[in-house]
Short mmCIF file of C-alpha atoms and ligand atoms in Angstrom, two decimals:
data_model
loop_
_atom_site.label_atom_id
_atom_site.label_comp_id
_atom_site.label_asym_id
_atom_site.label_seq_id
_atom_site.Cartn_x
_atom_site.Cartn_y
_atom_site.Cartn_z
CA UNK U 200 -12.88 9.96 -30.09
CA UNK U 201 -15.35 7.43 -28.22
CA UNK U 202 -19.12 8.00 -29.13
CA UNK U 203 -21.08 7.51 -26.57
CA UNK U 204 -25.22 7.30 -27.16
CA UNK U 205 -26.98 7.95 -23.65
CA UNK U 206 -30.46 6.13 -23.75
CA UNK U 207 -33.46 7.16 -21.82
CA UNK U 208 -36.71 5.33 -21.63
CA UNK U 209 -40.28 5.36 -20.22
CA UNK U 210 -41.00 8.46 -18.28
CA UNK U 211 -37.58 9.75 -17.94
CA UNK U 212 -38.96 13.17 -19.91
CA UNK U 213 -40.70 13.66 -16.94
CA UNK U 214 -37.55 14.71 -14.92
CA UNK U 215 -38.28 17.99 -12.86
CA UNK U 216 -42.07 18.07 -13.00
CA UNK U 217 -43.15 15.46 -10.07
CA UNK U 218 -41.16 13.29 -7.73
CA UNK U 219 -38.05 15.23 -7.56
CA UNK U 220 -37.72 13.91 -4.00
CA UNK U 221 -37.15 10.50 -5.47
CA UNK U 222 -35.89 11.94 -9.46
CA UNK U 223 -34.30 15.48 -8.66
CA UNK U 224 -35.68 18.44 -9.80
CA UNK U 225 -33.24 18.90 -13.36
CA UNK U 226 -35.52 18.71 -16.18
CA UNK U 227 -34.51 15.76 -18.98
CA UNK U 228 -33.17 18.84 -20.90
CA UNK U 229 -31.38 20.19 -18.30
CA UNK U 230 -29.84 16.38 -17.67
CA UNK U 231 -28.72 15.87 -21.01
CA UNK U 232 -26.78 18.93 -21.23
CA UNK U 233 -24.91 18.02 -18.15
CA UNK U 234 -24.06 14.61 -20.04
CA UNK U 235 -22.76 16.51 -23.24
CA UNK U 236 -20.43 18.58 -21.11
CA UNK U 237 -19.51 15.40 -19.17
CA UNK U 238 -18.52 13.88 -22.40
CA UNK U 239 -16.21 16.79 -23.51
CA UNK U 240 -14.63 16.76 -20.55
CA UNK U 241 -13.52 13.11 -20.40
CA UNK U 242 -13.00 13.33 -24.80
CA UNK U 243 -16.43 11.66 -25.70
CA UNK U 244 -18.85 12.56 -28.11
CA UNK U 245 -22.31 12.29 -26.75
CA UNK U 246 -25.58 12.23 -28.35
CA UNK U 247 -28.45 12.11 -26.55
CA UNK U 248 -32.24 9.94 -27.07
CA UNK U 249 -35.02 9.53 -25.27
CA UNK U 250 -38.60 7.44 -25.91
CA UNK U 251 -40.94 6.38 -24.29
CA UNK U 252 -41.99 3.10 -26.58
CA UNK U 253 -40.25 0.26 -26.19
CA UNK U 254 -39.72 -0.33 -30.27
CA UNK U 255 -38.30 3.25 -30.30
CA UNK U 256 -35.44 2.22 -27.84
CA UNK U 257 -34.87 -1.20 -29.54
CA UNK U 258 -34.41 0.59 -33.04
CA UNK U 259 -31.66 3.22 -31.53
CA UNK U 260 -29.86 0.82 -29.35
CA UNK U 261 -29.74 -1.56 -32.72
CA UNK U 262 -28.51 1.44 -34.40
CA UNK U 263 -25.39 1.72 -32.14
CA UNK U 264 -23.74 -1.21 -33.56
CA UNK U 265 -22.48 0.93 -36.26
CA UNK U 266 -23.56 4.59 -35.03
CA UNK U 267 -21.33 4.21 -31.36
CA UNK U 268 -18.55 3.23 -29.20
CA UNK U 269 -20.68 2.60 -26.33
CA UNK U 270 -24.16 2.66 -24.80
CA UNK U 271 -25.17 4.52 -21.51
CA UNK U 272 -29.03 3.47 -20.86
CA UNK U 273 -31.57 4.35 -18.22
CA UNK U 274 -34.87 2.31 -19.76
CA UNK U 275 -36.93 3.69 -16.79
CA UNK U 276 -39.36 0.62 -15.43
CA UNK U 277 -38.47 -1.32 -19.04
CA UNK U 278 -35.33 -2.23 -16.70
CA UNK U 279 -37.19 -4.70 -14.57
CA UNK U 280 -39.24 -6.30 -17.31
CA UNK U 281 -37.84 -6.57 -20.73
CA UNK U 282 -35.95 -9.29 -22.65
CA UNK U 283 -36.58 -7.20 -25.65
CA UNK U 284 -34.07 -4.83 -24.60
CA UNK U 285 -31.37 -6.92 -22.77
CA UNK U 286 -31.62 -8.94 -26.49
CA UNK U 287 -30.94 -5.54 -28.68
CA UNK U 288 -27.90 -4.62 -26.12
CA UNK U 289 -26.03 -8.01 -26.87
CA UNK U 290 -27.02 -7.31 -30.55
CA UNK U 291 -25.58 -4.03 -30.71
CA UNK U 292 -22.14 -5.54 -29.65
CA UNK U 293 -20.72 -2.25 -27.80
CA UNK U 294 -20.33 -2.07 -24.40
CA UNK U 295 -23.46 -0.70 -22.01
CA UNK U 296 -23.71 1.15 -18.80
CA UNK U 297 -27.24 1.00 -17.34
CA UNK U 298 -27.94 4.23 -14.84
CA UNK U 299 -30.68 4.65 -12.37
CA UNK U 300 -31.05 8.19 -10.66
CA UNK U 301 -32.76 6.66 -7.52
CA UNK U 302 -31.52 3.74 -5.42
CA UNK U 303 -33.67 1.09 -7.23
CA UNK U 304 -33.04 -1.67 -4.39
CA UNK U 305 -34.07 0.18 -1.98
CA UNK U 306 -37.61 0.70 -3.17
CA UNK U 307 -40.28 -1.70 -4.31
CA UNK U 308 -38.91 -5.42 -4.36
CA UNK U 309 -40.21 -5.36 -8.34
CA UNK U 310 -37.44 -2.27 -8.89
CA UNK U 311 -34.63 -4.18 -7.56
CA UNK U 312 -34.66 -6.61 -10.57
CA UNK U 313 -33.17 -5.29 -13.73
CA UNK U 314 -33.28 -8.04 -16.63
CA UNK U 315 -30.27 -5.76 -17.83
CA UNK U 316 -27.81 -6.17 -15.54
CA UNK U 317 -26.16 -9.98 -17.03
CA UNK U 318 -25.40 -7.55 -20.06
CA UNK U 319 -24.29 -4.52 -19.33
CA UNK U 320 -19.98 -3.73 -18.24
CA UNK U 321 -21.56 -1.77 -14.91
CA UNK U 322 -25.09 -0.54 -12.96
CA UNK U 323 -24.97 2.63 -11.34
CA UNK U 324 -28.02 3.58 -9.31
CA UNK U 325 -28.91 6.05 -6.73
CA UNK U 326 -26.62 8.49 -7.33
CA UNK U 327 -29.11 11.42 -8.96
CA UNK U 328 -27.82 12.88 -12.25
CA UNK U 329 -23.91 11.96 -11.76
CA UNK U 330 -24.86 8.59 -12.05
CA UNK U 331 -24.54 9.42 -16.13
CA UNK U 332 -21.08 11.16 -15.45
CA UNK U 333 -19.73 7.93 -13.94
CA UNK U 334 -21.24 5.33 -16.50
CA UNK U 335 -19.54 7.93 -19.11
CA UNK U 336 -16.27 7.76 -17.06
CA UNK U 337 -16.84 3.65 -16.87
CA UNK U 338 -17.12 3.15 -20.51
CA UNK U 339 -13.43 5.40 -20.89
CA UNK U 340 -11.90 3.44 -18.39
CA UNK U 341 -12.81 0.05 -19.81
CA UNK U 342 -11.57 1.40 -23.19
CA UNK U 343 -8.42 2.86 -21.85
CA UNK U 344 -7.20 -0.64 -20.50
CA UNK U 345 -10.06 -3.60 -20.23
CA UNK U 346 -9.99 -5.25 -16.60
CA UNK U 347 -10.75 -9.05 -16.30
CA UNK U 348 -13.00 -9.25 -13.11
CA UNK U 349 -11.92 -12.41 -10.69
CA UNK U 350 -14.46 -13.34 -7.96
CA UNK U 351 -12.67 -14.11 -4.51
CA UNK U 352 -15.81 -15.23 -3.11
CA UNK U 353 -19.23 -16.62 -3.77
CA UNK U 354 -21.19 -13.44 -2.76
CA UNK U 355 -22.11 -11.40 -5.72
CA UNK U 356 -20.19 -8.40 -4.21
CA UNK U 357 -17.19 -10.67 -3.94
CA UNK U 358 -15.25 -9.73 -7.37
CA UNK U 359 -12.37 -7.09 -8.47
CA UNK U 360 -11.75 -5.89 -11.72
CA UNK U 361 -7.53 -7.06 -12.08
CA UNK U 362 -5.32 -5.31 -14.73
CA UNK U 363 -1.58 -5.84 -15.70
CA UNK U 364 0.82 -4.01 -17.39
CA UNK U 365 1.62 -6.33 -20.86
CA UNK U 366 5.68 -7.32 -19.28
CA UNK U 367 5.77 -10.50 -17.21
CA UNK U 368 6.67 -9.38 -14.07
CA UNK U 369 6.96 -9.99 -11.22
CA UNK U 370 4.84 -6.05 -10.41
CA UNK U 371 4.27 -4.31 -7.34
CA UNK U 372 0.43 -4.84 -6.64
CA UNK U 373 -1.87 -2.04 -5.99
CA UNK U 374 -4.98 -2.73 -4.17
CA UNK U 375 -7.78 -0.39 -4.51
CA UNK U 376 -10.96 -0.08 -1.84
CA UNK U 377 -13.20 2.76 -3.55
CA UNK U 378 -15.03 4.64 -1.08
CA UNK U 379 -18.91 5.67 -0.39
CA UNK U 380 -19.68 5.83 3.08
CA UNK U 381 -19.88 1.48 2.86
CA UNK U 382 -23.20 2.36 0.98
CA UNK U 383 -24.58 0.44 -1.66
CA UNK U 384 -24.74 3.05 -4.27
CA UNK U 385 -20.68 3.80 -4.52
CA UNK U 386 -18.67 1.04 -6.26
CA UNK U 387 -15.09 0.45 -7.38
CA UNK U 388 -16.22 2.17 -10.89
CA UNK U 389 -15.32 5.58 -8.29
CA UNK U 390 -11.87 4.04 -8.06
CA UNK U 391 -11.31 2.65 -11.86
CA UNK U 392 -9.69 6.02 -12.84
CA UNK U 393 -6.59 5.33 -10.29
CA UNK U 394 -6.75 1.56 -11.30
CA UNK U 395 -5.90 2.65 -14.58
CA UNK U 396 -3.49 5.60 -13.88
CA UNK U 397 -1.51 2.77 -11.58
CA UNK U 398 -1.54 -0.06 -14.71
CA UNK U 399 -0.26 2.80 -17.11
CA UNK U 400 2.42 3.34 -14.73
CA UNK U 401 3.79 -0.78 -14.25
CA UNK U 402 1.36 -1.92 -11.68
CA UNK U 403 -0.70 -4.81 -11.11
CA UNK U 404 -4.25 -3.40 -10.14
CA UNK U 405 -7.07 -4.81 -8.21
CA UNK U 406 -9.53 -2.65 -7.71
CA UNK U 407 -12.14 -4.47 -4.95
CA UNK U 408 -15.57 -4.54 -4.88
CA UNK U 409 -17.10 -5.98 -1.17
CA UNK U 410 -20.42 -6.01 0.74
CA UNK U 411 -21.70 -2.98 1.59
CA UNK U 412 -24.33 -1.90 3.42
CA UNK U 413 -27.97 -3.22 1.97
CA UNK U 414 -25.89 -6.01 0.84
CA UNK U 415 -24.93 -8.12 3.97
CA UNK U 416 -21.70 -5.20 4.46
CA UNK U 417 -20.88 -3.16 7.92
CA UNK U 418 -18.25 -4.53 10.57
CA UNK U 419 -16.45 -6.43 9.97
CA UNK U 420 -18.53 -8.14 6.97
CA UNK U 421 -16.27 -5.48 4.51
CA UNK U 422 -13.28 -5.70 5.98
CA UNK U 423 -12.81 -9.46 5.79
CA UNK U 424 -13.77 -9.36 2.20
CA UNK U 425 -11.03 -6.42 1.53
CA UNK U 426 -8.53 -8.77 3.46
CA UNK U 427 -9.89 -12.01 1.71
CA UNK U 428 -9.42 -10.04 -1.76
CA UNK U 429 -5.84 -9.17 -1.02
CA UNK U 430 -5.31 -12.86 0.14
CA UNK U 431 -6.46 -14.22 -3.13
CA UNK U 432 -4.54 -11.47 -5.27
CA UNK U 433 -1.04 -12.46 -3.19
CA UNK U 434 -1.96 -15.97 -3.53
CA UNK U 435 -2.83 -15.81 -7.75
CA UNK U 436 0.16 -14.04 -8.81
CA UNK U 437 3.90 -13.23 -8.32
CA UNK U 438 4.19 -9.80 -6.76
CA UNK U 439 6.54 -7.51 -6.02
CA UNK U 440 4.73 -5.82 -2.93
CA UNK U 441 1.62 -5.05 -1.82
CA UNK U 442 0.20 -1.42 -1.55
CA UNK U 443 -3.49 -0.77 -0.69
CA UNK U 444 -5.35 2.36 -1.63
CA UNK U 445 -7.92 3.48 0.18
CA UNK U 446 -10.07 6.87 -0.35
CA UNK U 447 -12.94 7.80 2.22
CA UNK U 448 -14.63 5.11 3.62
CA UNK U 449 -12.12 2.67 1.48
CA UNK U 450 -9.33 4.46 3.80
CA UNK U 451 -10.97 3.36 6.49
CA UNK U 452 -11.25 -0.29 5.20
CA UNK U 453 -7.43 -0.17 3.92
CA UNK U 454 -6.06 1.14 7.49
CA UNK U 455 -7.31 -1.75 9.00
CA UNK U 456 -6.73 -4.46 6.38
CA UNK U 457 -3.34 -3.06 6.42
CA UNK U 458 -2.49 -4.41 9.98
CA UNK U 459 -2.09 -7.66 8.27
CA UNK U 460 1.49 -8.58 6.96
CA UNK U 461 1.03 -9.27 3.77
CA UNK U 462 0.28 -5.69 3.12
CA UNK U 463 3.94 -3.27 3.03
CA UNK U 464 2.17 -0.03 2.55
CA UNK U 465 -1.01 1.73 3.15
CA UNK U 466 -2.22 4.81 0.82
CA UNK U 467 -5.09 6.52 2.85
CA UNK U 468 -6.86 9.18 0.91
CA UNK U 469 -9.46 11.17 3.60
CA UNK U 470 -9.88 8.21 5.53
CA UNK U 471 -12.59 7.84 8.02
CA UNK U 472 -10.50 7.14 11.01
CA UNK U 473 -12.85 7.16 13.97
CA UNK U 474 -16.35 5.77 13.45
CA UNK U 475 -17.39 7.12 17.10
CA UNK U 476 -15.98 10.17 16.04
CA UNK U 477 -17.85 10.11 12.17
CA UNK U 478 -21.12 9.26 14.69
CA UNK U 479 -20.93 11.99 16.97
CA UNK U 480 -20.53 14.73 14.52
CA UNK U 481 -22.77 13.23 11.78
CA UNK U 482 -19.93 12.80 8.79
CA UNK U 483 -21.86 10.66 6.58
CA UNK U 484 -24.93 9.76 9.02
CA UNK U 485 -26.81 7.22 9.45
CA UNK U 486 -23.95 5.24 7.66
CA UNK U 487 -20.87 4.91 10.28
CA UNK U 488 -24.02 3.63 13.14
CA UNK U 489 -24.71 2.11 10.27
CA UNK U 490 -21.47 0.13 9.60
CA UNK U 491 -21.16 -0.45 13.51
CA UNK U 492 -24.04 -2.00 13.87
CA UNK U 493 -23.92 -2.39 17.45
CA UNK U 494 -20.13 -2.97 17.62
CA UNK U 495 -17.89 -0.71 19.41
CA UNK U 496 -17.14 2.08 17.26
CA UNK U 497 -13.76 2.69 19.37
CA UNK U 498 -12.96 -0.44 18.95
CA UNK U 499 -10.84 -2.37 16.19
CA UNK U 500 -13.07 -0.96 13.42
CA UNK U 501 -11.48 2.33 14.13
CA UNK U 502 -7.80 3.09 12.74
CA UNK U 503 -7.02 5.31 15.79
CA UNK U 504 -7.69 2.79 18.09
CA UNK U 505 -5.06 0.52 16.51
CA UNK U 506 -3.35 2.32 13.80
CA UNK U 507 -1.67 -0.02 10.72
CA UNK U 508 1.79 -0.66 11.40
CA UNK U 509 3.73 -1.30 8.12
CA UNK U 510 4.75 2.10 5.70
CA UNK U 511 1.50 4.44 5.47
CA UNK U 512 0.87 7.57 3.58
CA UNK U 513 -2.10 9.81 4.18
CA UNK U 514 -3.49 12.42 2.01
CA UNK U 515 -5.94 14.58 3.22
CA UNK U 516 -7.09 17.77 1.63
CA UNK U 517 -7.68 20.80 3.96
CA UNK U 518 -11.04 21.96 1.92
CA UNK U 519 -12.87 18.27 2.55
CA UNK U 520 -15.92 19.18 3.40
CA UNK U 521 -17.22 15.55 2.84
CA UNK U 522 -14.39 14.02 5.46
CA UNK U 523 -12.90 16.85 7.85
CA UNK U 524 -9.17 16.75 7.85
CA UNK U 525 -9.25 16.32 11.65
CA UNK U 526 -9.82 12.44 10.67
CA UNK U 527 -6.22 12.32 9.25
CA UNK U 528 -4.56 14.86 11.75
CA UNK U 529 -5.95 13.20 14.71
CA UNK U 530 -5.19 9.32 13.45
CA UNK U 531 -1.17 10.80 12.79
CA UNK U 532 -1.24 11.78 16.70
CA UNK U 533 -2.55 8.47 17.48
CA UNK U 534 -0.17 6.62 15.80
CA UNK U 535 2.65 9.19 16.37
CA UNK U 536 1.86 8.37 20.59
CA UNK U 537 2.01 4.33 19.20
CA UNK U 538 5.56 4.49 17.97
CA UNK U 539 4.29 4.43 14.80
CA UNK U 540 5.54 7.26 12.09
CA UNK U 541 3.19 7.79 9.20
CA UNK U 542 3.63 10.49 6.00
CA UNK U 543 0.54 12.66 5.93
CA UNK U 544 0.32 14.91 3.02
CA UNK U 545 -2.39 18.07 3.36
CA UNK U 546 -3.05 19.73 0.01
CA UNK U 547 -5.64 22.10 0.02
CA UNK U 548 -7.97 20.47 -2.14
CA UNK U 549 -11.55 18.34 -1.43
CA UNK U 550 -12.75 15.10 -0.92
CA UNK U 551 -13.03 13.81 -4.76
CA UNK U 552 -10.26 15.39 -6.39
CA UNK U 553 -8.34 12.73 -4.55
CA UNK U 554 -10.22 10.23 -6.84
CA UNK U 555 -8.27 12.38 -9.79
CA UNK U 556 -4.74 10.58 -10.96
CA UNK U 557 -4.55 14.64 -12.70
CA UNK U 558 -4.10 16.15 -9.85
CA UNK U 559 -0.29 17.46 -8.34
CA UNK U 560 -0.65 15.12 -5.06
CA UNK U 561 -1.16 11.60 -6.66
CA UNK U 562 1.98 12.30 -8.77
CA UNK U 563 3.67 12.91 -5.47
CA UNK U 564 2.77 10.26 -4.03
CA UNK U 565 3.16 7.31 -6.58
CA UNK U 566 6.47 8.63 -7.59
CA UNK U 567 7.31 8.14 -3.69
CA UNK U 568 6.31 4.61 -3.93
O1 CA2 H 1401 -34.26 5.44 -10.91
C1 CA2 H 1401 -34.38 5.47 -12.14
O2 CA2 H 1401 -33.68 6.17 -12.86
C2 CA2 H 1401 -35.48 4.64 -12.81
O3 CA2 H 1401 -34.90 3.99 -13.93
C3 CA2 H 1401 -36.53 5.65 -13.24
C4 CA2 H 1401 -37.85 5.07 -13.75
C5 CA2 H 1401 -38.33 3.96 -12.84
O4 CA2 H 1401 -39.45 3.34 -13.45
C6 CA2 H 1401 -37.25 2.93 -12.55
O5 CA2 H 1401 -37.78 1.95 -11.69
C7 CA2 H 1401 -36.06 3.57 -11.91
C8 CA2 H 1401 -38.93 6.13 -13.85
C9 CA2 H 1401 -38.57 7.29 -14.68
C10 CA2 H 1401 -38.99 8.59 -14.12
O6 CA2 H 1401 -40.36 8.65 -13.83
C11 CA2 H 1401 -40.87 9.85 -13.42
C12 CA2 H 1401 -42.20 9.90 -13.11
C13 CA2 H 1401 -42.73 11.08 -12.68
C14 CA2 H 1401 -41.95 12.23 -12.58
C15 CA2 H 1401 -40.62 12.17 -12.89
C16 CA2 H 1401 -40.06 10.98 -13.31
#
């Protein structure tokens, strides 16, 4: 069993008493016995700390070189400033996950810095208290099978994390887009569980990360870096075929890199199909104006308006509440009126549980790949 020590620093006992516009209103307490149930679930061991001197936090993080497996830290405002702590997480020698509950580059310029980041395997920030579930849920993936991450591109946001089953090949290659509304906040780490469901099963993975919005993303910044990625990945390595994954947002990124040749099938998992439509009833506002940014949202950017034309399966559950199933119904008529025949798949599940390589529909549908 991986032991996992989650790390809080300045402040963070504060949780729940002021700010909870910015922090949430759970109570550090309250917090840390969401992580400890976290951690059973995915088979971790948790134990929890939290100080708010600097010393304090460089003792117990030195400690986990022998005392833990891994190391998920938020170190509050020590994030931005201290070289003590970035030096005591290379000493420890265990992999790190730094969490922020709020979206720290999107408030003062000083918050956008963390000295931590060249050290740690992942940042997750902005996401409230789940943040902690999905640093818990990066550190298992990494340990399940460890990716080597390729940049296809000079932007910082330009990199996937590649696996490969141990055989030589040639593999069938599965691309994965991870989804988020093209916000900032949501990276691949949301799609690492599938990555490494797919490698288990013979697959080549890539699992994409590409520029979002708040870092130079939107049309069609994200979709030429999810057909640049696949490019590179075709181009590095002898494949089989090509398969890209999309969930949510991703979906939407997948559907229309998958117009290009190189790709044979499309998996859409509640795709956004229609950014005018996402606009006019408010799924995931202000992001799809966002993403459009000015462009025609019935244009190209929208899978209806041109739907993919190689082998496409959609899965959309009936109880998304995130991502109506209308966006998958009404993107099947589309292409249905195109000529175009696509296998849509409506369990009645939500939004995430697509994310989940446990649950009854992903075994369907890899097993029909
Ligand atoms: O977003 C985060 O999790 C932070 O790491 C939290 C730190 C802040 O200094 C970082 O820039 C971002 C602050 C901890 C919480 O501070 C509170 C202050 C008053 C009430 C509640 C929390």
């Amino acid at each position: 069993m991986q032991r996992i020590d989650v790390i809080n620093g300045p402040n963070l006992n504060m949780l729940g008493r002021r700010e909870p516009d910015i922090y949430g209103t759970d109570t550090l307490e309250q917090v840390d016995a969401r992580v400890v149930a976290w951690g059973q679930r995915l088979g971790l061991e948790v134990t929890t700390f939290q100080s708010n001197r600097e010393g304090d936090l460089i003792d117990r993080i030195q400690a986990c070189r022998t005392s833990a497996d891994g190391i998920v830290i938020n170190a509050g405002a020590l994030t931005h400033t201290s070289y003590a702590i970035h030096d005591a997480l290379l000493a420890a020698e265990v992999p790190a996950v730094e969490v922020h509950l709020s979206n720290i580059h999107a408030r003062e310029p000083w918050r956008a810095v963390s000295v931590l980041a060249p050290v740690v395997a992942g940042s997750i920030f902005g996401r409230g208290v789940v943040g902690y579930r999905d640093a818990l849920r990066l550190l298992v993936n990494r340990a399940a099978a460890m990716p080597h991450t390729i940049a296809y591109g000079d932007h910082p946001e330009q990199v996937m994390d590649v696996r490969a089953p141990d055989d030589p090949g040639p593999h069938p290659v599965a691309v994965l887009v991870h989804g988020g509304f093209w916000r900032r906040e949501w990276g691949r780490d949301t799609s690492d569980t599938l990555a490494v469901d797919l490698t288990a099963r013979g697959w080549v993975t890539a699992n994409v990360e590409y520029r979002r919005l708040g870092c130079d993303g939107g049309w069609p910044a994200s979709v030429d870096d999810v057909a640049t990625a696949i490019a590179h990945i075709v181009s590095h390595r002898e494949v089989s075929s090509v398969t890209v994954f999309g969930h949510s947002s991703g979906g939407q990124l997948a559907l229309v890199a998958g117009r290009a040749t190189a790709v044979e099938t499309v998996v859409a998992l509640a795709p956004i199909t229609d950014l005018a439509w996402a606009i006019e009833l408010g799924t995931g506002a202000p992001s799809p104006a966002q993403f459009a940014g000015g462009h025609d949202p019935t244009g190209p950017m929208s899978p209806v308006a041109e739907p993919a034309r190689g082998r496409q399966i959609l899965v959309h559950g009936t109880a998304d509440t995130e991502v109506p199933v209308e966006f998958s119904t009404r993107y099947v008529q589309a292409a249905e009126a195109a000529g175009i025949t696509v296998n849509a798949i409506y369990p009645e599940t939500g939004h995430f549980e697509l994310l989940d390589p446990k649950t009854p529909v992903w075994e369907q549908v890899v097993t029909s790949l």
